[in-house]
C-alpha angles and dihedrals in degrees: 000000000000124000104260119148092195096042088135092073092069099032129119107210125208117198119208143162113229094212094056099034108075131341109219100181101038097244093124096255126099117243145180091264090057091044092050089050089057098050092101088061092052091046090051090048088059102235115149103197133036121211111203123202114228113305099174124117105287139149085240093228088138101028093275098311086111097080119199099176125017096198105056146062116247103252091228089064096045142263133308086255090056090050094049092049089051091048093048093050091045089053091046087060093049096256123139119212128217123190130205113248121194116200101149089080147348135220118273084240092063111115090235093060092042090055092045094054091045092061104264101148096204092060094035086074090053085079140036121256140173139176093209114047092165091070093046120103115279105253125170118232118241088240107050111186094027098053127044102215134314099281126083126178118234113201097204092052092038087219141088122257127211121243125169090187127034122343089248091057107071114194118248117234095237089179087072110096089217091058091050090052088053091052091050092051094050094050092047092050096052094042089052087053086061105259111152097215151329137254101215110216121220096358095168099053088039093069099028122106109284139188142025091307095028113241127190139159112277088237104024095190089057086081092056090048090052091048090052093047090049096055091039092055089061096037124357091209093061111122133215119208116191129212094206113162095182136135112294092243090057100048096086090064092068090069092053110184093319090295100097128041122359095197133029123196105236105223088167091060093041094055092046093043095054092042088052091051095046095043091041088229115123090191087082090063090048090058089060090061089050093053100041124078115271108283095224089059091049094046089058090075108009146344143250117252106217124205141166099206141358133188093275128070119296099263111216093171095104091066118101111265098258093047092044093058091051095046095044091053092046101040095036096042087135105069089208090067096055122102134187093345091281109058147060123218098217134115124236099262096056089047088059098043092256090282109153091206092054091045093050091047088051093051093045091050092050091050091047093059115100108263138046116317123225126197122193118228108266098023090093088069098034100254118188135214135257108227093186088076118087121262119317092357087085089079095040104075126135120282113261108232099161139006095259120115093269093043088244087289092120143010089221124089120284090245091063097057119122087231126008122252119250118279130211128020094353095045122124093263086067103025121041143127097244095057093049098041095080097038115096094200097044125118091250090055091051093048090051088053093048090052094048092049095047089053088057094050110078088165089083093060102030108028137084107274129213139162113230116215118232134190091235112075089205093064126081112196118187129183129201119188118195125161109313097341135080121200114208119192120187125189130182108201089178131085096237126085115250141175128222124200125194140159114271111177094179116081094205107092125170123193104219106171147349140051092267117107135215141202131197121217118174104303096344130089118199122201120199116203128183122205111309090357129140139195134196118198132181117206116200132009116307119238126220113277114246128202 
């Protein structure tokens, strides 16, 4: 890998869960041996960075986000040696690796909490307690319908502890300097192991006022600055990615002055993007640009991380109220798919009727947004969901490599899998990597092409960004100006053919990507798009990328 402190600006991130990616020992659970064996596939796909969901020792009551030990590898996923061999081989292929880090809360199984509930005063202050939850501020739990409030009584402690998430995930008191020291030690340890960065889970609730008599850090963002300084002291290229689901006007603060987060997951863009795709109206996506801080100001110190789906519910909460009601009714038409009054537990392919052209267009559009694109494991082949599984587990099924009963995920029996593979029209007999690998017109082939093109377009991370208005509401037209070149990306999220005309004073036009066609007449370029088609054009002569 080359020395490049801002490597994240040109990265393509692939998010995966080790336990559902590839099983290397046949026990039905994915592991680091299986992941290492699939690195050639990821290299061929073209991704440059892997984001791993939590792999630390955990009861797995919340998919590993209930951490019981910050310093180890869950034995079901392998050993520290397995992890290091995977990391070395990923680095040998030029891939960076980010890991999820959960500091808002721990598992109730964590030794800190066990010592706290047993009366150890030092560790008691690692968490938040009260004898009178009825007089505490009325705070809604993150998981309404599954959790009844934010206080749970612990018999050993004879007190109630505070938890914004599940009752087995007590919140850490991050205003406690001792907890901040623990956070620093954990980050330093894993950075020294060779990780290239961290996706910080629940960054917003982490620093918010907590507890019966709400406590918070005097300067909440000072903790993020300390975290960034800690990893930077080990390796200046280490990146912090924030899960910060805050008000749009507040988001820019998470970048600081280049001394906090490098990347910020854009939940606002995500909700508007998916709604635009489902409603076949690109104006919804344009509204996201209107609501978010100006990109040029954001790019001064950091960058958005754009995504279509993750391994949680599709969160429509960032939409304006009127749009939310319409979107939730439409996307969550099946009541069984709805979660928490805000989300839908479906993967990308079912949201777009399993249409490969729509999925390719959606992927291209996500990659054409200014920022760093993220793709979730399985979306490159159009994997579906398994609604028979509880809650968010519906979108967390094993990756389908082949058409055999386990989808090629494991050599064990299907009955032994940690989670079952998808059944029905999106099952492995219909959707798998092997079947698409040799097909030049498969979704997988198109996604590879999209990734390769995005990596060759620094305009999207370094240029001046603008949305170009069109007369057709189904078309999203975006312009990126960088040096002597202009990158134009046009996407038709509707089913009807359309033509877009715009001024193009430069007579050097290069077609980079997509089935859409263009013609040049004098100072006008015309882009013809069929239903669900896209087209990337570069105007002018590209300059050499600089660090």
